[in-house]
CSV table of N, CA, C and O and ligand atoms in Angstrom, one decimal:
chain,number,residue,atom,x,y,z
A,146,UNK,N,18.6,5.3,-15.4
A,146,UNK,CA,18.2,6.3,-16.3
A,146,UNK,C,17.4,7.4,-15.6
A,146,UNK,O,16.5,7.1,-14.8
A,147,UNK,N,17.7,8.3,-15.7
A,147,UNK,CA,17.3,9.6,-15.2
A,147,UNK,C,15.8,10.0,-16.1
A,147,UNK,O,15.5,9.8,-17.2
A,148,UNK,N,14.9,10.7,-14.7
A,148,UNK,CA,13.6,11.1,-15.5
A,148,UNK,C,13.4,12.7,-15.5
A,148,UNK,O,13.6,13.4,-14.5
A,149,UNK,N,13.1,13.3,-16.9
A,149,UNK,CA,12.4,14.4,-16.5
A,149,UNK,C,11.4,14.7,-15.7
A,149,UNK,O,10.4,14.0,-15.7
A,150,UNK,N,11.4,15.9,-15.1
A,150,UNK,CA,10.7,16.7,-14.3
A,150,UNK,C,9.7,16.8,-15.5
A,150,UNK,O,10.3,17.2,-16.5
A,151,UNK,N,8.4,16.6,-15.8
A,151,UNK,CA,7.3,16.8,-16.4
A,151,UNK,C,6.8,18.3,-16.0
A,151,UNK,O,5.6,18.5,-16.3
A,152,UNK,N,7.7,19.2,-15.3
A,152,UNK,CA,6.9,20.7,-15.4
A,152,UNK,C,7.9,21.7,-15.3
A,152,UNK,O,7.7,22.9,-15.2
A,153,UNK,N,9.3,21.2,-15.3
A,153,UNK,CA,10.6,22.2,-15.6
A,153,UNK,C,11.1,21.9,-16.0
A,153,UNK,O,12.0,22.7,-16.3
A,154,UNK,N,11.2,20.2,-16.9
A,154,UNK,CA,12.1,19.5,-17.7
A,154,UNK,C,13.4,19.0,-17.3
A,154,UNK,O,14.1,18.3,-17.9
A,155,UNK,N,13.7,19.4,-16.1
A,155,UNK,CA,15.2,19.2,-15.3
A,155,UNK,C,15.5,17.4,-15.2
A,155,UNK,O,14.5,17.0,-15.6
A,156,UNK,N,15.9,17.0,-15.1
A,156,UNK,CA,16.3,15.6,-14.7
A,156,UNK,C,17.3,15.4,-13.7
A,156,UNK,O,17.7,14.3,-13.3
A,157,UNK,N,17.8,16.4,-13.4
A,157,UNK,CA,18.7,16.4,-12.2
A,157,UNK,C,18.4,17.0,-11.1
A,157,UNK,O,19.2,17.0,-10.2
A,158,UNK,N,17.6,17.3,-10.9
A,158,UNK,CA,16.6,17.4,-9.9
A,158,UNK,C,15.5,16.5,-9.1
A,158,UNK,O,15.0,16.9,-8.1
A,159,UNK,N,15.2,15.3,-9.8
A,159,UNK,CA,14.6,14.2,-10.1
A,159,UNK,C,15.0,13.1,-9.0
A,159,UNK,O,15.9,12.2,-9.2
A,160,UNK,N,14.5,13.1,-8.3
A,160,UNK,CA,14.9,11.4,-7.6
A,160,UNK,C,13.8,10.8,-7.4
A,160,UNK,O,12.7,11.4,-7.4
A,161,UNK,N,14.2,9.2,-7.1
A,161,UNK,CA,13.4,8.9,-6.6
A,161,UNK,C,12.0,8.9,-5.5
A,161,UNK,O,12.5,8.5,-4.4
A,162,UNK,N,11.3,9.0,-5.4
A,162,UNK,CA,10.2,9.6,-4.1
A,162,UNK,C,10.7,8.9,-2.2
A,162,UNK,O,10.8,9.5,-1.2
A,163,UNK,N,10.8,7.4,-2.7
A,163,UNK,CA,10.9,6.8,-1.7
A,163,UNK,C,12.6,6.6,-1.2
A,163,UNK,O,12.9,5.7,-0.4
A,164,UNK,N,13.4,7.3,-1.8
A,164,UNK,CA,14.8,7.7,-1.4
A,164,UNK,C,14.3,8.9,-0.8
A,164,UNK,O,13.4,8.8,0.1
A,165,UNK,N,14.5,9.6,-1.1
A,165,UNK,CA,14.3,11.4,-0.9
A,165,UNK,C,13.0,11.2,0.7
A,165,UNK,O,12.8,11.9,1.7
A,166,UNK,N,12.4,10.1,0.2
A,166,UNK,CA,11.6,10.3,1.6
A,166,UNK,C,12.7,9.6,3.2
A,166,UNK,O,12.9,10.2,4.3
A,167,UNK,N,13.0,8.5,3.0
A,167,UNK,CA,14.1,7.6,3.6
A,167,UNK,C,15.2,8.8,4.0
A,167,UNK,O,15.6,9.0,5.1
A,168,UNK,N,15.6,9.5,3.0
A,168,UNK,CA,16.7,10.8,3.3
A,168,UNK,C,16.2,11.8,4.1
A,168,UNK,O,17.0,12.4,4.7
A,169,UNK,N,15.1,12.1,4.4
A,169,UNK,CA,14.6,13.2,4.8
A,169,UNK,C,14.6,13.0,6.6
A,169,UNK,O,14.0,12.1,7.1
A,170,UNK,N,15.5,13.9,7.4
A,170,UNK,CA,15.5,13.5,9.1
A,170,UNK,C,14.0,13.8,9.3
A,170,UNK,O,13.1,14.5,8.8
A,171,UNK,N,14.2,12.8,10.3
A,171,UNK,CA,12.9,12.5,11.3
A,171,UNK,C,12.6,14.0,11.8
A,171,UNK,O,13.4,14.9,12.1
A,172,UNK,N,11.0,14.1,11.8
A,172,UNK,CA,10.9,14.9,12.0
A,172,UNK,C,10.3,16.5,11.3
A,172,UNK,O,9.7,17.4,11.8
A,173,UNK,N,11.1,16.4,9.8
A,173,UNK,CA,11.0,17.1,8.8
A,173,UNK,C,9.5,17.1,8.5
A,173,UNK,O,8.8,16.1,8.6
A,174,UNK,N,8.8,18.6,8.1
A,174,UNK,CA,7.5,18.3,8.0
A,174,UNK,C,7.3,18.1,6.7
A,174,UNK,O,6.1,18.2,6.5
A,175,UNK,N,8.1,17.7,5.5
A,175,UNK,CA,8.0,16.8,4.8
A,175,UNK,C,7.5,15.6,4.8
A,175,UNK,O,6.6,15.2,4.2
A,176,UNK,N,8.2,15.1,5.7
A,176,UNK,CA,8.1,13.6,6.0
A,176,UNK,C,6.7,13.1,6.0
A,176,UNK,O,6.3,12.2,5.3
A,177,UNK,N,6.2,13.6,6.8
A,177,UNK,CA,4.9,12.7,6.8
A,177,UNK,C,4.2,12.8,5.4
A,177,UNK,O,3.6,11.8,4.9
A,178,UNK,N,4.2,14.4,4.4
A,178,UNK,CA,3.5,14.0,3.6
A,178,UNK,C,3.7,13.5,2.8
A,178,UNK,O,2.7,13.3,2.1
A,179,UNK,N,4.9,12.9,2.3
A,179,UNK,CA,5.5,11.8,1.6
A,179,UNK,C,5.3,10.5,2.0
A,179,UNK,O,5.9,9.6,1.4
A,180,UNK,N,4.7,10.2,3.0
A,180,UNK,CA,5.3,8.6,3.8
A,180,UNK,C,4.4,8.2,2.6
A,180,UNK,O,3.8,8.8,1.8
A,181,UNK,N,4.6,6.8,2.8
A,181,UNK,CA,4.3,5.8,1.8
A,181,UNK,C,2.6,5.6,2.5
A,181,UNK,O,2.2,6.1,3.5
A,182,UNK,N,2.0,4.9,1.6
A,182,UNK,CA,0.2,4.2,2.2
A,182,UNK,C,0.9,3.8,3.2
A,182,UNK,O,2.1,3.7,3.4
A,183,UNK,N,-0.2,3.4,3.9
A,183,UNK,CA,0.1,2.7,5.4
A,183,UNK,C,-0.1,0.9,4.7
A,183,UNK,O,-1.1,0.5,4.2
A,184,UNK,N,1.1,0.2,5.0
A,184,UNK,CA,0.7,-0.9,4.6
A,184,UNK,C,-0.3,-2.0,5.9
A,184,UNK,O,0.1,-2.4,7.0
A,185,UNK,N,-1.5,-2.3,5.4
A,185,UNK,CA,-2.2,-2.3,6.7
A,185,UNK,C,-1.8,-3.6,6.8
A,185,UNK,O,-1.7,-4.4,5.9
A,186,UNK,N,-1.6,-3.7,8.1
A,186,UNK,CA,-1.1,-4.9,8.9
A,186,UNK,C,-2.3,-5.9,9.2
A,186,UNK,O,-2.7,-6.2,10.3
A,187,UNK,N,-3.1,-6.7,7.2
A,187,UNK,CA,-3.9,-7.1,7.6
A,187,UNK,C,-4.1,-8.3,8.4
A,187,UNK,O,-3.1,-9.0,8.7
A,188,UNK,N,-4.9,-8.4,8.6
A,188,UNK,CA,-5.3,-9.7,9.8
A,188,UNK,C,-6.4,-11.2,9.3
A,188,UNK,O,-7.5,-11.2,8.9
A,189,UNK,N,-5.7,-12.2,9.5
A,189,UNK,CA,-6.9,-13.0,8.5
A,189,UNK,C,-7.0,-13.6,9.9
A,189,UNK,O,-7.5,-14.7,9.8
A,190,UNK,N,-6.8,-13.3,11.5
A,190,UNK,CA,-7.2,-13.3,13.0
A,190,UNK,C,-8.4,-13.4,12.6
A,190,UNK,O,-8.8,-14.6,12.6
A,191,UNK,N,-9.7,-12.4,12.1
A,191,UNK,CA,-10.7,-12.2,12.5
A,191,UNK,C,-11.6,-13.9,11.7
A,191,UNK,O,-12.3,-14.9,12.1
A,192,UNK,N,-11.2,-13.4,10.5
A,192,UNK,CA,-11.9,-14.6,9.8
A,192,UNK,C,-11.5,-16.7,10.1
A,192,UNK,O,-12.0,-17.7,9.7
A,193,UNK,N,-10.4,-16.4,11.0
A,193,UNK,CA,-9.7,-17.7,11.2
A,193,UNK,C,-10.7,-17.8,12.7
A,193,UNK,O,-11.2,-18.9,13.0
A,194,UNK,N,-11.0,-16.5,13.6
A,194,UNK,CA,-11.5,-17.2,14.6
A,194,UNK,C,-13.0,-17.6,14.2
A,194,UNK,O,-13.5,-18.6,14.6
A,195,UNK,N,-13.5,-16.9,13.5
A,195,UNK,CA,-15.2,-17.1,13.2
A,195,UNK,C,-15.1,-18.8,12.2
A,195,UNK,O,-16.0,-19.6,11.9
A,196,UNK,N,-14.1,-19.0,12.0
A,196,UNK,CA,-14.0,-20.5,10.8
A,196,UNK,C,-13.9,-21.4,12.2
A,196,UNK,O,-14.5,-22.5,12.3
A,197,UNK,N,-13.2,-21.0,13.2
A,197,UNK,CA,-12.2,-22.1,14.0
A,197,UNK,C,-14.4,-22.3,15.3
A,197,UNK,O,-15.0,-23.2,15.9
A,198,UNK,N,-14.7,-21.1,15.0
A,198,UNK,CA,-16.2,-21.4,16.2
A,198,UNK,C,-17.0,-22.1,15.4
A,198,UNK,O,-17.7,-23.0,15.9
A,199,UNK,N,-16.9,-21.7,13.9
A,199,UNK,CA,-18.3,-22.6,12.6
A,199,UNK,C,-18.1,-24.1,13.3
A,199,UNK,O,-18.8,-25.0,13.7
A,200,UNK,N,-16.8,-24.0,13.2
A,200,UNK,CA,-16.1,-25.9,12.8
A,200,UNK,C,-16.4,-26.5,14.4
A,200,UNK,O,-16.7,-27.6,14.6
A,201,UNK,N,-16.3,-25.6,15.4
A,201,UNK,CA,-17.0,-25.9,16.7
A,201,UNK,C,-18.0,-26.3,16.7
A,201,UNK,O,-18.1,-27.5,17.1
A,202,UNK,N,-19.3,-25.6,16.4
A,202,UNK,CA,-20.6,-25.5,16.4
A,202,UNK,C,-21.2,-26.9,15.1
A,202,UNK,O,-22.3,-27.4,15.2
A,203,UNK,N,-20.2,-27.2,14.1
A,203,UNK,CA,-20.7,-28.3,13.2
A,203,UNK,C,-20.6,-29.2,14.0
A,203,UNK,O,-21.5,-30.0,14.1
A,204,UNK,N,-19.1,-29.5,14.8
A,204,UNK,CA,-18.4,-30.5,15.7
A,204,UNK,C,-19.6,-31.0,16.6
A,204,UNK,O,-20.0,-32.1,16.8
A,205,UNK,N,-20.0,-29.9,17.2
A,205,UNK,CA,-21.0,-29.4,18.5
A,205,UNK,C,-22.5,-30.3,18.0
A,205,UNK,O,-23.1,-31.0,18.7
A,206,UNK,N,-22.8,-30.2,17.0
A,206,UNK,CA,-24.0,-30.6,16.5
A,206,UNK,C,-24.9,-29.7,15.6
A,206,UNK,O,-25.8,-30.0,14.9
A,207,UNK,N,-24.4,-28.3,15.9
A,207,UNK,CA,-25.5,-27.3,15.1
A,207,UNK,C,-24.8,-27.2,14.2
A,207,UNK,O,-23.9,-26.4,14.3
A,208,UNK,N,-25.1,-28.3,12.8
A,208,UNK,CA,-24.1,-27.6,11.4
A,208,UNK,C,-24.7,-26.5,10.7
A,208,UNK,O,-24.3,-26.2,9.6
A,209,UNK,N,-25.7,-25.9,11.2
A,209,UNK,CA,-26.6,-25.0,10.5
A,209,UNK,C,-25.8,-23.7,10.7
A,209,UNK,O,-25.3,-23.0,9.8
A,210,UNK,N,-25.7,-23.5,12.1
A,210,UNK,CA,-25.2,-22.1,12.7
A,210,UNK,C,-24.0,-22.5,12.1
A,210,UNK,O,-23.7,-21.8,11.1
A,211,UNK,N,-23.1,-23.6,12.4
A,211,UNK,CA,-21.9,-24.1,11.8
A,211,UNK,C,-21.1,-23.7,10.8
A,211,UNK,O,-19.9,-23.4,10.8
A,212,UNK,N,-22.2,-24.0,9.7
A,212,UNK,CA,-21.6,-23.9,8.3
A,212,UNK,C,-21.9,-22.3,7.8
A,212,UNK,O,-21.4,-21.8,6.8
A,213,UNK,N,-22.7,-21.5,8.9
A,213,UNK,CA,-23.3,-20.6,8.6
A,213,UNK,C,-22.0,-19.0,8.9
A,213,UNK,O,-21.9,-17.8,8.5
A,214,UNK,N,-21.5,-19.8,10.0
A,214,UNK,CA,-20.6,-19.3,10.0
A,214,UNK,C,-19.2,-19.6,9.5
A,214,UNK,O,-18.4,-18.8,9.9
A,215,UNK,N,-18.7,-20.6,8.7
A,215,UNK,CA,-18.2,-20.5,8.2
A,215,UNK,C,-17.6,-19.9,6.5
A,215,UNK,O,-16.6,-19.7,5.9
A,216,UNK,N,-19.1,-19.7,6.4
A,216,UNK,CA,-19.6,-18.8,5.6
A,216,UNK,C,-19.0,-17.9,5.8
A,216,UNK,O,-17.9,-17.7,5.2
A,217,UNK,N,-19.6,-17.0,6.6
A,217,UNK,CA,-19.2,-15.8,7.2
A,217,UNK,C,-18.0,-16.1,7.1
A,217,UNK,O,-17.6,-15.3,6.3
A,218,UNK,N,-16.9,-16.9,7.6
A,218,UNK,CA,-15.6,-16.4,7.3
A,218,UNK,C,-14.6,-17.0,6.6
A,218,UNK,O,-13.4,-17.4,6.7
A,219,UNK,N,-15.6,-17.0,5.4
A,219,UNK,CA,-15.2,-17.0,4.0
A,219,UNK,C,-15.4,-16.0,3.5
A,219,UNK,O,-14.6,-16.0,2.5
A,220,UNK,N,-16.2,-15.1,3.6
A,220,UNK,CA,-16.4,-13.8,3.4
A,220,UNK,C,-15.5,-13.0,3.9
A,220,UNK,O,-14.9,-12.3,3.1
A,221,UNK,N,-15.1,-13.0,5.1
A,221,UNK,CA,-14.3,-12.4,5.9
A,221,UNK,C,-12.8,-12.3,4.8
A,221,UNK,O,-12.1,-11.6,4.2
A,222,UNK,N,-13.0,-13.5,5.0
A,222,UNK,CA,-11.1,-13.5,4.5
A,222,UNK,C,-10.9,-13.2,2.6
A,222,UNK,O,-9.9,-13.0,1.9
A,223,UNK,N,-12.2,-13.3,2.2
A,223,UNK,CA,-12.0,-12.5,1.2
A,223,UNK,C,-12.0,-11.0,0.9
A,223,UNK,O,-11.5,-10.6,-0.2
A,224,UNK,N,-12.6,-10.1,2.3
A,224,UNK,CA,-12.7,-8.7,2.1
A,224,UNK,C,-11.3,-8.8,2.7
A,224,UNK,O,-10.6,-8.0,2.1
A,225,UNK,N,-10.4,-9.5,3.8
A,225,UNK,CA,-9.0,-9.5,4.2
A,225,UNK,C,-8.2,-9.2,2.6
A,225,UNK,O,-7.6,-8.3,2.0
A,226,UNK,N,-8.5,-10.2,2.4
A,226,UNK,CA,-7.3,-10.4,0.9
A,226,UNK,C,-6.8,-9.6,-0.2
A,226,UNK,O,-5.8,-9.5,-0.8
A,227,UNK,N,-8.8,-8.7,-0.4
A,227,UNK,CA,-8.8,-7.7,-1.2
A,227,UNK,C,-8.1,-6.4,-0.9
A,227,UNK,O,-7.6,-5.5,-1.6
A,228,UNK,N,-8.2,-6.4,0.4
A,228,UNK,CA,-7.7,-5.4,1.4
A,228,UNK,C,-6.0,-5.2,1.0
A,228,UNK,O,-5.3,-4.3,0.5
A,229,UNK,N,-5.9,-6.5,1.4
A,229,UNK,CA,-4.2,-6.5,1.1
A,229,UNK,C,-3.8,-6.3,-0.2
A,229,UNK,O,-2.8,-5.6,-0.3
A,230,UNK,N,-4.5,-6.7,-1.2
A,230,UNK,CA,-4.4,-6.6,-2.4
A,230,UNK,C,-4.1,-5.4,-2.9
A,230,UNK,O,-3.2,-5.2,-3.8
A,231,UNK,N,-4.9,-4.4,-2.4
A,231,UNK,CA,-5.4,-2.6,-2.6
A,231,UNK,C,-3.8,-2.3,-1.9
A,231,UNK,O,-3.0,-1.8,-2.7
A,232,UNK,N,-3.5,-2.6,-0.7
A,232,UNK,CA,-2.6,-1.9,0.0
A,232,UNK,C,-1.0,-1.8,-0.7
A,232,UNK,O,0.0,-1.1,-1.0
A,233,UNK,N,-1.6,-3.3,-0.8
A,233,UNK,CA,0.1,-3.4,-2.4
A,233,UNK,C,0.1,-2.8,-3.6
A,233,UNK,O,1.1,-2.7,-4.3
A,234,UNK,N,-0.9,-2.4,-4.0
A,234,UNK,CA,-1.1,-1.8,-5.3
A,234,UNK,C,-0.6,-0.4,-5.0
A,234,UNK,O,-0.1,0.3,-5.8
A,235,UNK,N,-0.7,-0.1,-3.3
A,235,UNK,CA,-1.1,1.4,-3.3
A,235,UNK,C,0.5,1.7,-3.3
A,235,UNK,O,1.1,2.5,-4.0
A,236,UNK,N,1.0,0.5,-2.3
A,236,UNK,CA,2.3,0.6,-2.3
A,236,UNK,C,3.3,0.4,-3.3
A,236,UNK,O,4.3,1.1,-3.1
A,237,UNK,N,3.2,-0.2,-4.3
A,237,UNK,CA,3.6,0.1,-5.7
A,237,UNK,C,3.6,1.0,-6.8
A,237,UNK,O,4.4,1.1,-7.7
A,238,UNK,N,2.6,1.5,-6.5
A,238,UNK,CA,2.3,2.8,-6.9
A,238,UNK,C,3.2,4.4,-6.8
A,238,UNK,O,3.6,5.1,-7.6
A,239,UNK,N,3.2,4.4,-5.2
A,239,UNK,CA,3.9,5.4,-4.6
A,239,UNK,C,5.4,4.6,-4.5
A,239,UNK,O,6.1,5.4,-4.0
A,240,UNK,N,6.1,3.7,-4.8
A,240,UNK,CA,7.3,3.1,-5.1
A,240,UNK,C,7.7,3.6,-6.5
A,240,UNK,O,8.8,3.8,-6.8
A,241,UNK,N,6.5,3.7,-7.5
A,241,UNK,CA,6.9,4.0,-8.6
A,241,UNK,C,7.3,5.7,-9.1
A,241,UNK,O,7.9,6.2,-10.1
A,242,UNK,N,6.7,6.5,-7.7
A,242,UNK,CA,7.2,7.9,-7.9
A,242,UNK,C,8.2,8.6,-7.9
A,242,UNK,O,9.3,8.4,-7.2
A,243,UNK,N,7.9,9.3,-8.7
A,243,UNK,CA,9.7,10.2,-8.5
A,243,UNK,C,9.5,11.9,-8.2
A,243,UNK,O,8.6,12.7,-8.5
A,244,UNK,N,10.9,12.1,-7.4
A,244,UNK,CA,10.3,13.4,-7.0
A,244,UNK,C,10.7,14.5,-7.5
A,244,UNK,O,11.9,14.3,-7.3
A,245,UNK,N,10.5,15.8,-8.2
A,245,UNK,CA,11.5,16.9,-8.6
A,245,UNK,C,12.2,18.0,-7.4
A,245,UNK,O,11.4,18.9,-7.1
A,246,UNK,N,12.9,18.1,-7.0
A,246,UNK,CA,13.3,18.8,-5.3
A,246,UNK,C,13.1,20.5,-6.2
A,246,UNK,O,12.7,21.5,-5.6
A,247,UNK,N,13.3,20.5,-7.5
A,247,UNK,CA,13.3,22.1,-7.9
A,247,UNK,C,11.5,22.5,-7.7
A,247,UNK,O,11.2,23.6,-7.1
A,248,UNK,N,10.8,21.8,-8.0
A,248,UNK,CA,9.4,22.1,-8.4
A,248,UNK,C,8.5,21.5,-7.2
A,248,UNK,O,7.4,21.9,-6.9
A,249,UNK,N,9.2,20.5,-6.7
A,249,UNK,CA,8.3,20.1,-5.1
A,249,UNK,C,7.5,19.4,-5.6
A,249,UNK,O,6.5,19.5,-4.9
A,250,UNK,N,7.4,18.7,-6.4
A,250,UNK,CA,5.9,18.6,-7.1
A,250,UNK,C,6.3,16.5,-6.9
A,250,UNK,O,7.5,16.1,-6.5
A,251,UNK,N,5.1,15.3,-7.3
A,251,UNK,CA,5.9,14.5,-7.1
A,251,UNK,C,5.0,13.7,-8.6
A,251,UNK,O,4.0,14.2,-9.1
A,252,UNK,N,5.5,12.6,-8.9
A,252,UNK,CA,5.0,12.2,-10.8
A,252,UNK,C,5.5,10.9,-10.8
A,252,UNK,O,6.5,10.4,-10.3
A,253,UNK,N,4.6,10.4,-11.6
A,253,UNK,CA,5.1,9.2,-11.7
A,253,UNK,C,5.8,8.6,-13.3
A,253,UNK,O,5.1,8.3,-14.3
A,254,UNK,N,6.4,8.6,-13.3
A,254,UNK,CA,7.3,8.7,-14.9
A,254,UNK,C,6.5,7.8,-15.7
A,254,UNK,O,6.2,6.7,-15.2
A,255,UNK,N,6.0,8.1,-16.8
A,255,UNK,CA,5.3,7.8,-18.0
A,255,UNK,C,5.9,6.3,-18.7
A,255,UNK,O,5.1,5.3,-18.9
A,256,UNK,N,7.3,6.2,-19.1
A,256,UNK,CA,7.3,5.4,-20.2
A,256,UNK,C,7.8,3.7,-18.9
A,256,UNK,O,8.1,2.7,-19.4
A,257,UNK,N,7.6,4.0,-17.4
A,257,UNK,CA,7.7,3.2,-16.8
A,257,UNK,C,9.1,2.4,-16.6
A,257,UNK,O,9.3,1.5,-15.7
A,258,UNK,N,10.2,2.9,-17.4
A,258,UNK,CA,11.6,2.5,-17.3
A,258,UNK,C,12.2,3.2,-16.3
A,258,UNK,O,12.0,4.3,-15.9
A,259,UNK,N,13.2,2.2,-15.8
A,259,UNK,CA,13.7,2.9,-14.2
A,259,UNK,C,15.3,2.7,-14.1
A,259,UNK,O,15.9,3.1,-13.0
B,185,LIG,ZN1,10.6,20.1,-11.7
C-alpha cells in the first residue's frame, strides 16, 4: 500500500527510506545523510571481563573486592543492554520511514500499515 507524501499529497513519489537509501550509489552526498543510526556494535567484553576478575578475587580470597566487582559488572551490562535496546528502537524507527523524492523531505506514515 502506497503512502502519501504528508506535504504534496503525491504517493507516487513515496518510497520507502531504507530502499531509496540502499539505491542511492556510493558516494552520493545523500547517502550519508540518510544512513540508518549506527547500530552500535555493543560489547557485553567490558562487563564479562570485570565479572570474570570479581569471581577471581572471591576465588582468590578477597570476596569483598570480589563481589564488589561483580557488582560493577552487573551494572555494566545493564547500561550494555539498555544501550542495545535504544539502538534497535533507533533502528526501527528509521526502518519505518518513508521518503517523498518530489519534496526531499522524509515522514514516518501515521496509520503504521505498510
Ligand atoms: Zn512530497
Amino acid at each position: 500500500m502506497a503512502h502519501a507524501c504528508p506535504n504534496c499529497g503525491m504517493a507516487e513519489q513515496v518510497v520507502k527510506l531504507d530502499h531509496y537509501y540502499l539505491a542511492l550509489p556510493d558516494g552520493n552526498g545523500l547517502k550519508s545523510s540518510f544512513a540508518p543510526p549506527a547500530t552500535r556494535a555493543a560489547s557485553y567484553g567490558a562487563p564479562l571481563a570485570v565479572a570474570a576478575v570479581g569471581a577471581f578475587f572471591v576465588i582468590d580470597g578477597s570476596a569483598v573486592l570480589g563481589l564488589l566487582l561483580l557488582l560493577v559488572a552487573g551494572v555494566l551490562g545493564m547500561v550494555v543492554s539498555r544501550g542495545v535496546d535504544e539502538a534497535r528502537r533507533a533502528r526501527a524507527y528509521w526502518e519505518r520511514q518513508m521518503f517523498c523524492r518530489h519534496c526531499a523531505i522524509r515522514f514516518v506514515p501515521e496509520d503504521g500499515a505498510s
